[in-house]
Amino acid sequence: MENNNKTITNNIIEINSLCKSFGPNVPILDDISLKIPQGSLITIIGRNGAGKTTLLKCIAGLHDINSGSISLNFDPKNTIKFTPSDNSTRNQKYRKKIGFIFQNIALWPHFTILENVARPLIDIHHMPKNDAMMMAHEWIIHKLKLKEYDLSKYPQELSIGMQRRVGIARTFATNPDILLIDELEANLDPEAVENVLSLIQQMFLDDPQKTILMITHRIDFAFNNSTQVIALDKGRVVANDTPEEVLENPHKEKRNKFIKEIIEPYMSKWNFAFQSLETAVNIISLTSQIKDNSLNIFQALSSEVLGLLTKCESDTPHLVTIFTRENIGSKELCLKGVSKSPDFVLDGEDVEKFFGSMVKPEKATIVNGQLLVDSYKLIKDYAGILNLSEGFTFNSKEEINDSLISFIMNFKKPEDFVYKCDPYPPLKGALVTPIPSKADAVEKLNYFELSKATKYVYLIPMILQEEIIGILSIDTYTNKKWASFTVKQLILLAKLGATAMKFQEH
């Protein structure tokens, strides 16, 4: 969806000194004053509980207001103004003009899916029943991509995501002048989100008479598509500017702390993207050096990935390893790349089995005349071992071939790698397992402990032509899952590494 260049005329919404509370001691909106130009796309951002949804519901007439006023100027001769004194009558005056896409499911459970979409067209817009049913059918099947057999179902028979699409169809079918959207991305998969954004483009952004107010946590969308960004904090407006002004001057008007909290993750995301691109360029440049096998592309790749994580996930240390099969069709493993942060401590019980001759004791204690190793370190020339064409190969009888990495490589297919991290949609191309794993999980049985402080292990297949030719493994101390965006960059780098590995073979 691209930023629109519509000509903006009058203010279709004017809010003056609006206050809303739930009970005497629960203020939600505090002295809100806003002017919303007709034809604009307004993005509302803020923390949970800032009052964003309440503001939209007040505009929609779904909440009474305690003080102040809201004026809707649909045309010069049709201005609707309401105050606390007419809370009970204002809703019917403009329901035809406003559409609301709710974050939560708001369907009638006693109506079928088709009836849910058709009912507002019949009851509020007074459309003949047959015409309403035909329009509802068009929106459900052809626009929001549900199936014919879903039409006669009731909401509770559909998934949450499908129910939300029905609610969106019901709103779009009424063709409102003002569209209010409460977190479009909630409960929708990425493909459905892009489909709805495309419909918004067609119906609203290309029409100078249409106005959108959207709540979103997608800061990239807010800054790339909006004509205006409004930030709420504790029920008050702390920013009301163009996206460029909010982005470039976050410290304006004492709003620095709040805006900084919102913008920094957005900026960090793009910083990570830049760093990933830089890493990708480095990997590509390495391919020109590997024709004579003088360079181990695996070790170079592990070093580049660690460098990226060190820049962008710098709060905790990491260990990056890369495994391939010994030969095509073989189940035995070869360790081809190892890079670790200086403060990643190799004190796990399986270090020696995993690294073999590449490690030596770093710290040890003597108990009852026996030397007990507390931690290990990589030998000075460990990279020299890995630089051999065959890498560090494990004998088929060794336990490493029963490791988690071996299990993943030999018994998982590319489609089995799905990364899940709320609130992000599932991401194909990676697995993550918490440490320690559940007692009965296969990960628990096959996990090799390399550091006692490891919290998560990320496993990313290096895929070429639908074949797993290697595994990029990352042990990390961080105690929370990485955002899907971070993992997506690592998946892309793994694919690029797989291509470089294939190039090395030739």
Short mmCIF file of C-alpha atoms in Angstrom, two decimals:
data_model
loop_
_atom_site.label_atom_id
_atom_site.label_comp_id
_atom_site.label_asym_id
_atom_site.label_seq_id
_atom_site.Cartn_x
_atom_site.Cartn_y
_atom_site.Cartn_z
CA MET A 1 0.00 0.00 0.00
CA GLU A 2 1.47 3.35 -0.97
CA ASN A 3 1.12 6.74 0.62
CA ASN A 4 -1.79 8.54 -0.96
CA ASN A 5 -1.78 12.01 -2.49
CA LYS A 6 -5.46 12.86 -2.12
CA THR A 7 -6.52 16.47 -1.97
CA ILE A 8 -7.64 17.10 1.61
CA THR A 9 -10.49 19.58 2.04
CA ASN A 10 -12.54 20.24 5.20
CA ASN A 11 -12.24 18.66 8.64
CA ILE A 12 -14.70 15.79 8.60
CA ILE A 13 -14.20 15.14 12.35
CA GLU A 14 -13.67 17.81 15.01
CA ILE A 15 -13.20 16.80 18.64
CA ASN A 16 -13.16 19.46 21.34
CA SER A 17 -12.10 18.87 24.97
CA LEU A 18 -13.38 15.28 24.93
CA CYS A 19 -13.30 13.44 28.25
CA LYS A 20 -14.37 9.86 28.86
CA SER A 21 -14.17 7.79 32.01
CA PHE A 22 -15.51 4.48 33.24
CA GLY A 23 -16.55 5.30 36.79
CA PRO A 24 -15.45 8.29 38.87
CA ASN A 25 -11.87 7.15 39.30
CA VAL A 26 -11.13 5.59 35.91
CA PRO A 27 -10.39 8.37 33.38
CA ILE A 28 -9.67 6.99 29.91
CA LEU A 29 -9.64 10.07 27.67
CA ASP A 30 -8.50 13.39 29.11
CA ASP A 31 -9.21 16.65 27.26
CA ILE A 32 -8.79 15.33 23.70
CA SER A 33 -9.01 17.94 20.92
CA LEU A 34 -8.40 16.89 17.32
CA LYS A 35 -9.21 17.95 13.77
CA ILE A 36 -9.36 15.15 11.20
CA PRO A 37 -9.30 16.33 7.58
CA GLN A 38 -11.57 14.62 5.09
CA GLY A 39 -9.67 12.23 2.84
CA SER A 40 -6.86 11.61 5.31
CA LEU A 41 -5.36 8.40 6.65
CA ILE A 42 -4.75 8.84 10.37
CA THR A 43 -2.71 6.31 12.31
CA ILE A 44 -3.18 6.18 16.08
CA ILE A 45 -0.34 4.71 18.10
CA GLY A 46 0.26 4.22 21.81
CA ARG A 47 0.78 1.70 24.55
CA ASN A 48 -1.91 -0.76 25.60
CA GLY A 49 -4.44 1.08 27.74
CA ALA A 50 -3.62 4.50 26.28
CA GLY A 51 -7.24 5.07 25.21
CA LYS A 52 -6.93 4.33 21.49
CA THR A 53 -9.89 1.96 21.15
CA THR A 54 -12.03 4.10 23.46
CA LEU A 55 -11.41 7.13 21.23
CA LEU A 56 -12.57 5.24 18.13
CA LYS A 57 -15.65 3.93 19.92
CA CYS A 58 -16.57 7.44 21.04
CA ILE A 59 -16.32 8.65 17.43
CA ALA A 60 -18.44 5.68 16.31
CA GLY A 61 -21.12 6.42 18.90
CA LEU A 62 -20.50 3.16 20.74
CA HIS A 63 -19.49 4.96 23.97
CA ASP A 64 -21.20 7.88 25.70
CA ILE A 65 -18.95 10.83 26.45
CA ASN A 66 -18.64 12.64 29.78
CA SER A 67 -17.76 16.11 28.53
CA GLY A 68 -16.67 17.94 25.39
CA SER A 69 -18.11 17.41 21.92
CA ILE A 70 -17.63 15.53 18.66
CA SER A 71 -18.69 17.07 15.35
CA LEU A 72 -19.00 15.14 12.10
CA ASN A 73 -19.05 17.30 8.97
CA PHE A 74 -20.14 14.99 6.19
CA ASP A 75 -21.00 17.98 4.00
CA PRO A 76 -21.52 21.74 4.58
CA LYS A 77 -25.25 21.24 5.15
CA ASN A 78 -24.99 18.07 7.21
CA THR A 79 -23.00 18.64 10.40
CA ILE A 80 -23.78 16.35 13.31
CA LYS A 81 -22.60 17.54 16.70
CA PHE A 82 -23.13 15.69 19.91
CA THR A 83 -22.36 16.32 23.53
CA PRO A 84 -23.12 14.42 26.76
CA SER A 85 -26.70 15.72 26.66
CA ASP A 86 -27.58 13.76 23.51
CA ASN A 87 -25.69 10.55 24.18
CA SER A 88 -28.85 8.48 23.97
CA THR A 89 -29.93 9.68 20.51
CA ARG A 90 -26.79 10.40 18.51
CA ASN A 91 -25.96 6.84 17.44
CA GLN A 92 -28.68 6.44 14.80
CA LYS A 93 -27.89 9.78 13.17
CA TYR A 94 -24.77 8.67 11.39
CA ARG A 95 -24.43 4.90 11.61
CA LYS A 96 -24.74 4.71 7.83
CA LYS A 97 -21.68 6.90 7.41
CA ILE A 98 -19.22 5.12 9.73
CA GLY A 99 -17.74 1.65 9.50
CA PHE A 100 -15.88 -0.03 12.34
CA ILE A 101 -13.48 -2.98 11.99
CA PHE A 102 -13.27 -4.33 15.52
CA GLN A 103 -10.17 -5.92 16.99
CA ASN A 104 -12.32 -8.48 18.79
CA ILE A 105 -14.93 -10.62 17.08
CA ALA A 106 -18.24 -8.72 16.89
CA LEU A 107 -20.55 -11.02 14.92
CA TRP A 108 -24.11 -11.99 15.77
CA PRO A 109 -23.92 -15.63 16.93
CA HIS A 110 -27.54 -16.39 15.98
CA PHE A 111 -27.09 -15.32 12.32
CA THR A 112 -25.29 -17.25 9.60
CA ILE A 113 -22.17 -15.78 8.02
CA LEU A 114 -24.19 -14.56 5.02
CA GLU A 115 -26.83 -13.01 7.29
CA ASN A 116 -24.18 -11.29 9.41
CA VAL A 117 -22.92 -9.36 6.39
CA ALA A 118 -26.35 -8.73 4.84
CA ARG A 119 -28.18 -7.62 8.01
CA PRO A 120 -26.76 -4.04 8.27
CA LEU A 121 -27.49 -3.50 4.57
CA ILE A 122 -31.12 -4.43 5.17
CA ASP A 123 -31.75 -2.85 8.58
CA ILE A 124 -29.65 0.33 8.42
CA HIS A 125 -29.25 1.03 4.69
CA HIS A 126 -32.74 -0.26 3.79
CA MET A 127 -31.48 -2.33 0.87
CA PRO A 128 -33.86 -4.93 -0.58
CA LYS A 129 -33.14 -8.33 0.93
CA ASN A 130 -32.18 -10.04 -2.34
CA ASP A 131 -29.77 -7.23 -3.25
CA ALA A 132 -28.27 -7.32 0.24
CA MET A 133 -27.74 -11.07 0.05
CA MET A 134 -26.06 -10.76 -3.36
CA MET A 135 -23.74 -8.02 -2.13
CA ALA A 136 -22.90 -9.98 1.02
CA HIS A 137 -22.09 -13.02 -1.12
CA GLU A 138 -19.76 -10.92 -3.29
CA TRP A 139 -17.84 -9.57 -0.34
CA ILE A 140 -17.52 -12.85 1.55
CA ILE A 141 -16.53 -15.06 -1.39
CA HIS A 142 -14.80 -12.84 -3.93
CA LYS A 143 -13.30 -10.07 -1.81
CA LEU A 144 -12.45 -11.71 1.54
CA LYS A 145 -11.75 -15.14 0.01
CA LEU A 146 -13.96 -17.44 2.11
CA LYS A 147 -15.63 -20.54 0.62
CA GLU A 148 -19.20 -21.09 -0.58
CA TYR A 149 -19.81 -23.70 2.10
CA ASP A 150 -18.96 -21.12 4.79
CA LEU A 151 -22.00 -18.98 3.95
CA SER A 152 -24.48 -21.13 5.87
CA LYS A 153 -22.24 -21.61 8.88
CA TYR A 154 -22.56 -19.74 12.15
CA PRO A 155 -19.65 -17.67 13.54
CA GLN A 156 -18.71 -20.21 16.20
CA GLU A 157 -18.13 -22.80 13.45
CA LEU A 158 -15.31 -20.72 11.92
CA SER A 159 -11.79 -20.02 13.11
CA ILE A 160 -11.08 -16.71 14.83
CA GLY A 161 -9.25 -15.44 11.75
CA MET A 162 -12.15 -16.35 9.45
CA GLN A 163 -14.63 -14.69 11.80
CA ARG A 164 -12.57 -11.50 11.65
CA ARG A 165 -12.63 -11.58 7.86
CA VAL A 166 -16.43 -11.85 7.97
CA GLY A 167 -16.53 -8.78 10.23
CA ILE A 168 -14.33 -6.90 7.76
CA ALA A 169 -16.62 -7.93 4.87
CA ARG A 170 -19.63 -6.65 6.82
CA THR A 171 -17.96 -3.26 7.33
CA PHE A 172 -16.70 -2.86 3.77
CA ALA A 173 -20.06 -3.84 2.27
CA THR A 174 -21.68 -0.75 3.80
CA ASN A 175 -19.20 1.52 1.93
CA PRO A 176 -18.74 3.98 4.85
CA ASP A 177 -17.42 7.53 4.50
CA ILE A 178 -15.35 7.11 7.66
CA LEU A 179 -13.55 3.83 8.34
CA LEU A 180 -12.37 3.10 11.88
CA ILE A 181 -9.93 0.18 12.20
CA ASP A 182 -8.84 -1.30 15.53
CA GLU A 183 -5.62 -3.26 14.88
CA LEU A 184 -6.21 -4.70 11.43
CA GLU A 185 -3.44 -7.28 11.82
CA ALA A 186 -5.01 -8.95 14.91
CA ASN A 187 -5.99 -12.59 14.21
CA LEU A 188 -5.22 -12.30 10.51
CA ASP A 189 -2.48 -14.16 8.67
CA PRO A 190 -0.08 -12.04 6.57
CA GLU A 191 -1.80 -12.94 3.28
CA ALA A 192 -5.19 -11.85 4.64
CA VAL A 193 -3.72 -8.59 5.95
CA GLU A 194 -2.26 -7.77 2.53
CA ASN A 195 -5.59 -8.60 0.89
CA VAL A 196 -7.48 -6.24 3.21
CA LEU A 197 -4.87 -3.50 2.72
CA SER A 198 -5.36 -3.86 -1.02
CA LEU A 199 -9.13 -3.41 -0.58
CA ILE A 200 -8.52 -0.34 1.58
CA GLN A 201 -6.34 1.05 -1.20
CA GLN A 202 -9.07 0.54 -3.78
CA MET A 203 -12.03 1.70 -1.69
CA PHE A 204 -10.58 4.48 0.45
CA LEU A 205 -7.13 5.77 -0.43
CA ASP A 206 -8.14 6.46 -4.02
CA ASP A 207 -11.34 8.28 -2.97
CA PRO A 208 -10.92 11.88 -1.71
CA GLN A 209 -14.22 11.61 0.18
CA LYS A 210 -13.12 8.68 2.33
CA THR A 211 -11.34 9.01 5.67
CA ILE A 212 -9.55 6.34 7.72
CA LEU A 213 -8.55 6.28 11.38
CA MET A 214 -6.46 3.22 12.14
CA ILE A 215 -4.97 1.84 15.35
CA THR A 216 -1.90 -0.24 14.67
CA HIS A 217 1.27 -1.55 16.30
CA ARG A 218 2.86 -1.74 12.86
CA ILE A 219 4.98 1.36 13.10
CA ASP A 220 6.35 0.77 9.60
CA PHE A 221 2.81 1.08 8.23
CA ALA A 222 2.15 4.19 10.31
CA PHE A 223 5.17 6.04 8.99
CA ASN A 224 5.00 4.85 5.39
CA ASN A 225 1.31 5.34 4.62
CA SER A 226 -0.27 7.89 6.93
CA THR A 227 -0.98 11.54 6.30
CA GLN A 228 -1.02 12.13 10.05
CA VAL A 229 0.15 10.25 13.16
CA ILE A 230 -1.56 10.70 16.52
CA ALA A 231 0.11 9.28 19.62
CA LEU A 232 -1.86 8.76 22.84
CA ASP A 233 -0.41 8.23 26.29
CA LYS A 234 -2.56 7.87 29.41
CA GLY A 235 -5.58 9.28 27.61
CA ARG A 236 -3.87 12.42 26.31
CA VAL A 237 -2.56 13.41 22.89
CA VAL A 238 1.26 13.57 23.08
CA ALA A 239 1.91 13.84 19.34
CA ASN A 240 -0.18 15.00 16.40
CA ASP A 241 2.00 15.58 13.36
CA THR A 242 2.99 14.30 9.97
CA PRO A 243 4.83 10.96 10.05
CA GLU A 244 8.07 12.73 9.11
CA GLU A 245 7.77 15.19 11.98
CA VAL A 246 7.04 12.48 14.56
CA LEU A 247 9.87 10.31 13.27
CA GLU A 248 12.49 13.05 12.96
CA ASN A 249 11.62 15.03 16.10
CA PRO A 250 10.63 12.52 18.79
CA HIS A 251 11.78 14.87 21.58
CA LYS A 252 9.33 17.64 20.73
CA GLU A 253 6.94 18.94 23.39
CA LYS A 254 8.15 16.76 26.29
CA ARG A 255 6.95 13.61 24.60
CA ASN A 256 10.44 12.17 24.22
CA LYS A 257 10.19 9.15 26.53
CA PHE A 258 6.93 7.84 25.12
CA ILE A 259 7.74 8.44 21.45
CA LYS A 260 11.23 7.05 21.94
CA GLU A 261 9.75 3.79 23.29
CA ILE A 262 7.56 3.50 20.20
CA ILE A 263 10.05 4.56 17.55
CA GLU A 264 13.18 2.79 18.78
CA PRO A 265 11.91 -0.74 17.97
CA TYR A 266 10.95 0.53 14.50
CA MET A 267 14.37 2.09 13.98
CA SER A 268 16.05 -1.03 15.40
CA LYS A 269 14.16 -3.13 12.88
CA TRP A 270 15.46 -1.13 9.95
CA ASN A 271 18.92 -1.00 11.47
CA PHE A 272 18.83 -4.81 11.62
CA ALA A 273 17.72 -4.89 7.98
CA PHE A 274 20.65 -2.67 7.00
CA GLN A 275 23.08 -4.82 8.97
CA SER A 276 21.62 -7.96 7.36
CA LEU A 277 22.09 -6.47 3.91
CA GLU A 278 25.68 -5.63 4.78
CA THR A 279 26.24 -9.21 5.97
CA ALA A 280 24.67 -10.57 2.78
CA VAL A 281 27.02 -8.45 0.68
CA ASN A 282 29.98 -9.82 2.64
CA ILE A 283 28.83 -13.42 2.05
CA ILE A 284 28.42 -12.78 -1.68
CA SER A 285 31.89 -11.25 -1.89
CA LEU A 286 33.32 -14.35 -0.21
CA THR A 287 32.09 -16.58 -3.03
CA SER A 288 34.72 -15.07 -5.33
CA GLN A 289 37.41 -16.46 -2.99
CA ILE A 290 36.28 -20.06 -2.73
CA LYS A 291 36.87 -21.47 -6.18
CA ASP A 292 40.14 -22.99 -5.02
CA ASN A 293 38.68 -24.11 -1.68
CA SER A 294 41.20 -21.84 0.05
CA LEU A 295 38.39 -20.46 2.18
CA ASN A 296 35.89 -22.38 4.33
CA ILE A 297 32.62 -20.70 3.41
CA PHE A 298 30.96 -22.37 6.41
CA GLN A 299 33.34 -20.84 8.91
CA ALA A 300 33.07 -17.48 7.14
CA LEU A 301 29.28 -17.68 7.25
CA SER A 302 29.22 -18.53 10.96
CA SER A 303 31.50 -15.57 11.62
CA GLU A 304 29.26 -13.21 9.59
CA VAL A 305 26.11 -14.40 11.39
CA LEU A 306 27.75 -13.93 14.78
CA GLY A 307 28.87 -10.45 13.74
CA LEU A 308 25.30 -9.57 12.78
CA LEU A 309 23.90 -10.85 16.08
CA THR A 310 26.62 -9.04 18.02
CA LYS A 311 25.54 -5.75 16.42
CA CYS A 312 21.79 -6.21 16.61
CA GLU A 313 21.18 -8.60 19.54
CA SER A 314 24.04 -7.37 21.68
CA ASP A 315 22.46 -7.86 25.10
CA THR A 316 23.46 -11.54 25.37
CA PRO A 317 26.22 -13.81 23.97
CA HIS A 318 25.69 -16.39 21.23
CA LEU A 319 27.26 -19.52 19.78
CA VAL A 320 26.88 -20.13 16.03
CA THR A 321 27.59 -23.57 14.53
CA ILE A 322 27.06 -24.95 11.03
CA PHE A 323 26.67 -28.63 10.24
CA THR A 324 26.44 -30.48 6.94
CA ARG A 325 26.25 -34.15 5.99
CA GLU A 326 29.56 -35.95 5.50
CA ASN A 327 28.51 -37.08 2.03
CA ILE A 328 25.39 -36.84 -0.12
CA GLY A 329 22.88 -39.33 1.28
CA SER A 330 24.92 -39.86 4.44
CA LYS A 331 23.41 -39.43 7.92
CA GLU A 332 26.75 -38.70 9.55
CA LEU A 333 27.49 -35.09 10.45
CA CYS A 334 30.37 -32.73 9.77
CA LEU A 335 30.92 -29.61 11.83
CA LYS A 336 32.03 -26.98 9.32
CA GLY A 337 31.70 -23.64 11.12
CA VAL A 338 32.00 -22.38 14.72
CA SER A 339 31.91 -18.81 16.00
CA LYS A 340 31.10 -17.68 19.52
CA SER A 341 30.89 -14.50 21.56
CA PRO A 342 33.84 -14.06 23.95
CA ASP A 343 31.54 -14.32 26.97
CA PHE A 344 29.71 -17.44 25.79
CA VAL A 345 30.99 -19.98 28.32
CA LEU A 346 31.53 -23.58 27.19
CA ASP A 347 30.67 -25.22 30.51
CA GLY A 348 27.96 -27.67 29.43
CA GLU A 349 28.24 -31.39 30.06
CA ASP A 350 28.44 -32.26 26.35
CA VAL A 351 31.15 -29.84 25.21
CA GLU A 352 33.86 -32.46 24.75
CA LYS A 353 31.57 -34.85 22.89
CA PHE A 354 30.42 -32.01 20.63
CA PHE A 355 33.75 -30.33 19.85
CA GLY A 356 36.20 -33.17 20.38
CA SER A 357 39.82 -32.14 19.81
CA MET A 358 38.85 -28.56 19.04
CA VAL A 359 38.53 -27.72 22.75
CA LYS A 360 40.74 -27.97 25.79
CA PRO A 361 40.06 -27.32 29.50
CA GLU A 362 40.00 -23.65 30.49
CA LYS A 363 39.05 -23.92 34.15
CA ALA A 364 39.26 -27.07 36.27
CA THR A 365 39.22 -28.18 39.87
CA ILE A 366 40.69 -31.25 41.57
CA VAL A 367 38.26 -33.23 43.72
CA ASN A 368 39.45 -36.38 45.51
CA GLY A 369 42.45 -36.53 43.25
CA GLN A 370 40.38 -36.28 40.08
CA LEU A 371 40.52 -33.39 37.60
CA LEU A 372 37.03 -31.99 37.01
CA VAL A 373 36.69 -29.58 34.09
CA ASP A 374 34.54 -26.55 34.86
CA SER A 375 34.73 -24.99 31.40
CA TYR A 376 36.45 -25.38 28.05
CA LYS A 377 37.86 -23.10 25.42
CA LEU A 378 38.40 -23.55 21.71
CA ILE A 379 42.00 -24.32 20.83
CA LYS A 380 43.92 -21.63 19.01
CA ASP A 381 43.90 -23.44 15.67
CA TYR A 382 40.34 -24.78 15.79
CA ALA A 383 39.56 -22.91 12.57
CA GLY A 384 42.41 -24.78 10.89
CA ILE A 385 40.64 -28.07 11.61
CA LEU A 386 37.42 -26.71 10.18
CA ASN A 387 39.20 -25.37 7.11
CA LEU A 388 40.01 -28.88 5.99
CA SER A 389 37.75 -29.79 3.07
CA GLU A 390 35.93 -32.42 5.11
CA GLY A 391 35.60 -30.20 8.18
CA PHE A 392 35.39 -31.84 11.61
CA THR A 393 33.84 -35.23 10.86
CA PHE A 394 32.24 -37.46 13.47
CA ASN A 395 32.56 -41.20 13.41
CA SER A 396 29.23 -42.90 12.78
CA LYS A 397 29.44 -44.59 16.18
CA GLU A 398 29.84 -41.34 18.08
CA GLU A 399 26.96 -39.90 20.07
CA ILE A 400 26.91 -36.66 18.11
CA ASN A 401 24.95 -38.50 15.44
CA ASP A 402 22.12 -38.82 17.95
CA SER A 403 22.15 -35.08 18.64
CA LEU A 404 19.29 -32.65 18.14
CA ILE A 405 20.98 -31.26 15.03
CA SER A 406 21.29 -34.75 13.56
CA PHE A 407 17.66 -35.49 14.38
CA ILE A 408 16.53 -32.26 12.74
CA MET A 409 18.62 -32.79 9.61
CA ASN A 410 17.74 -36.43 9.07
CA PHE A 411 14.10 -36.60 10.10
CA LYS A 412 12.69 -33.16 9.34
CA LYS A 413 11.53 -31.84 5.98
CA PRO A 414 11.81 -28.16 4.95
CA GLU A 415 8.08 -27.64 5.55
CA ASP A 416 8.45 -28.86 9.16
CA PHE A 417 10.44 -25.76 10.11
CA VAL A 418 7.91 -23.28 11.47
CA TYR A 419 8.86 -20.52 13.92
CA LYS A 420 6.14 -19.42 16.35
CA CYS A 421 6.41 -16.33 18.53
CA ASP A 422 3.33 -14.42 19.71
CA PRO A 423 1.99 -12.00 18.60
CA TYR A 424 3.65 -12.61 15.21
CA PRO A 425 2.15 -14.99 12.64
CA PRO A 426 3.94 -18.34 12.12
CA LEU A 427 7.11 -18.04 10.05
CA LYS A 428 8.32 -20.84 7.79
CA GLY A 429 12.01 -21.67 7.72
CA ALA A 430 13.18 -21.98 11.35
CA LEU A 431 12.69 -23.88 14.59
CA VAL A 432 13.39 -22.79 18.15
CA THR A 433 13.50 -24.88 21.29
CA PRO A 434 13.65 -23.54 24.85
CA ILE A 435 16.31 -24.87 27.19
CA PRO A 436 15.56 -26.84 29.23
CA SER A 437 12.97 -28.48 27.03
CA LYS A 438 9.95 -30.32 28.31
CA ALA A 439 10.90 -33.63 29.92
CA ASP A 440 9.14 -35.76 27.29
CA ALA A 441 10.13 -33.69 24.25
CA VAL A 442 12.42 -35.11 21.59
CA GLU A 443 14.53 -31.97 21.97
CA LYS A 444 15.22 -32.91 25.59
CA LEU A 445 16.40 -36.36 24.61
CA ASN A 446 18.69 -35.13 21.84
CA TYR A 447 19.91 -31.75 23.10
CA PHE A 448 23.66 -31.47 23.67
CA GLU A 449 24.39 -29.00 26.47
CA LEU A 450 27.21 -26.67 25.46
CA SER A 451 26.59 -23.91 28.01
CA LYS A 452 24.61 -24.03 31.23
CA ALA A 453 23.31 -20.51 30.57
CA THR A 454 21.71 -21.28 27.18
CA LYS A 455 18.03 -20.33 27.10
CA TYR A 456 17.09 -20.96 23.45
CA VAL A 457 18.50 -22.87 20.49
CA TYR A 458 17.55 -21.67 17.00
CA LEU A 459 17.80 -24.21 14.17
CA ILE A 460 17.64 -22.86 10.62
CA PRO A 461 17.87 -25.23 7.65
CA MET A 462 20.14 -24.25 4.78
CA ILE A 463 17.91 -25.16 1.87
CA LEU A 464 18.73 -25.36 -1.80
CA GLN A 465 16.23 -26.69 -4.34
CA GLU A 466 13.98 -28.05 -1.58
CA GLU A 467 16.88 -30.03 -0.05
CA ILE A 468 18.36 -29.43 3.41
CA ILE A 469 22.09 -29.33 2.82
CA GLY A 470 23.08 -27.87 6.18
CA ILE A 471 21.88 -26.57 9.53
CA LEU A 472 22.65 -23.16 10.99
CA SER A 473 22.38 -23.51 14.78
CA ILE A 474 22.45 -20.63 17.27
CA ASP A 475 22.64 -21.10 21.04
CA THR A 476 21.79 -17.89 22.90
CA TYR A 477 21.50 -16.70 26.47
CA THR A 478 18.58 -14.37 25.78
CA ASN A 479 15.54 -15.32 27.87
CA LYS A 480 12.90 -14.32 25.31
CA LYS A 481 12.25 -15.31 21.72
CA TRP A 482 13.50 -13.08 18.97
CA ALA A 483 10.98 -11.11 16.91
CA SER A 484 9.97 -12.78 13.66
CA PHE A 485 11.72 -10.02 11.71
CA THR A 486 15.07 -11.00 13.24
CA VAL A 487 14.56 -14.69 12.47
CA LYS A 488 13.46 -13.85 8.93
CA GLN A 489 16.80 -12.14 8.28
CA LEU A 490 18.65 -15.21 9.56
CA ILE A 491 16.57 -17.46 7.28
CA LEU A 492 17.53 -15.34 4.28
CA LEU A 493 21.20 -15.47 5.25
CA ALA A 494 20.99 -19.26 5.62
CA LYS A 495 19.55 -19.52 2.10
CA LEU A 496 22.29 -17.28 0.79
CA GLY A 497 24.85 -19.42 2.59
CA ALA A 498 23.37 -22.56 1.02
CA THR A 499 23.81 -21.04 -2.42
CA ALA A 500 27.43 -20.16 -1.63
CA MET A 501 28.01 -23.71 -0.34
CA LYS A 502 26.74 -25.13 -3.62
CA PHE A 503 29.00 -22.75 -5.48
CA GLN A 504 31.96 -24.04 -3.48
CA GLU A 505 31.22 -27.62 -4.55
CA HIS A 506 31.65 -26.62 -8.19
#
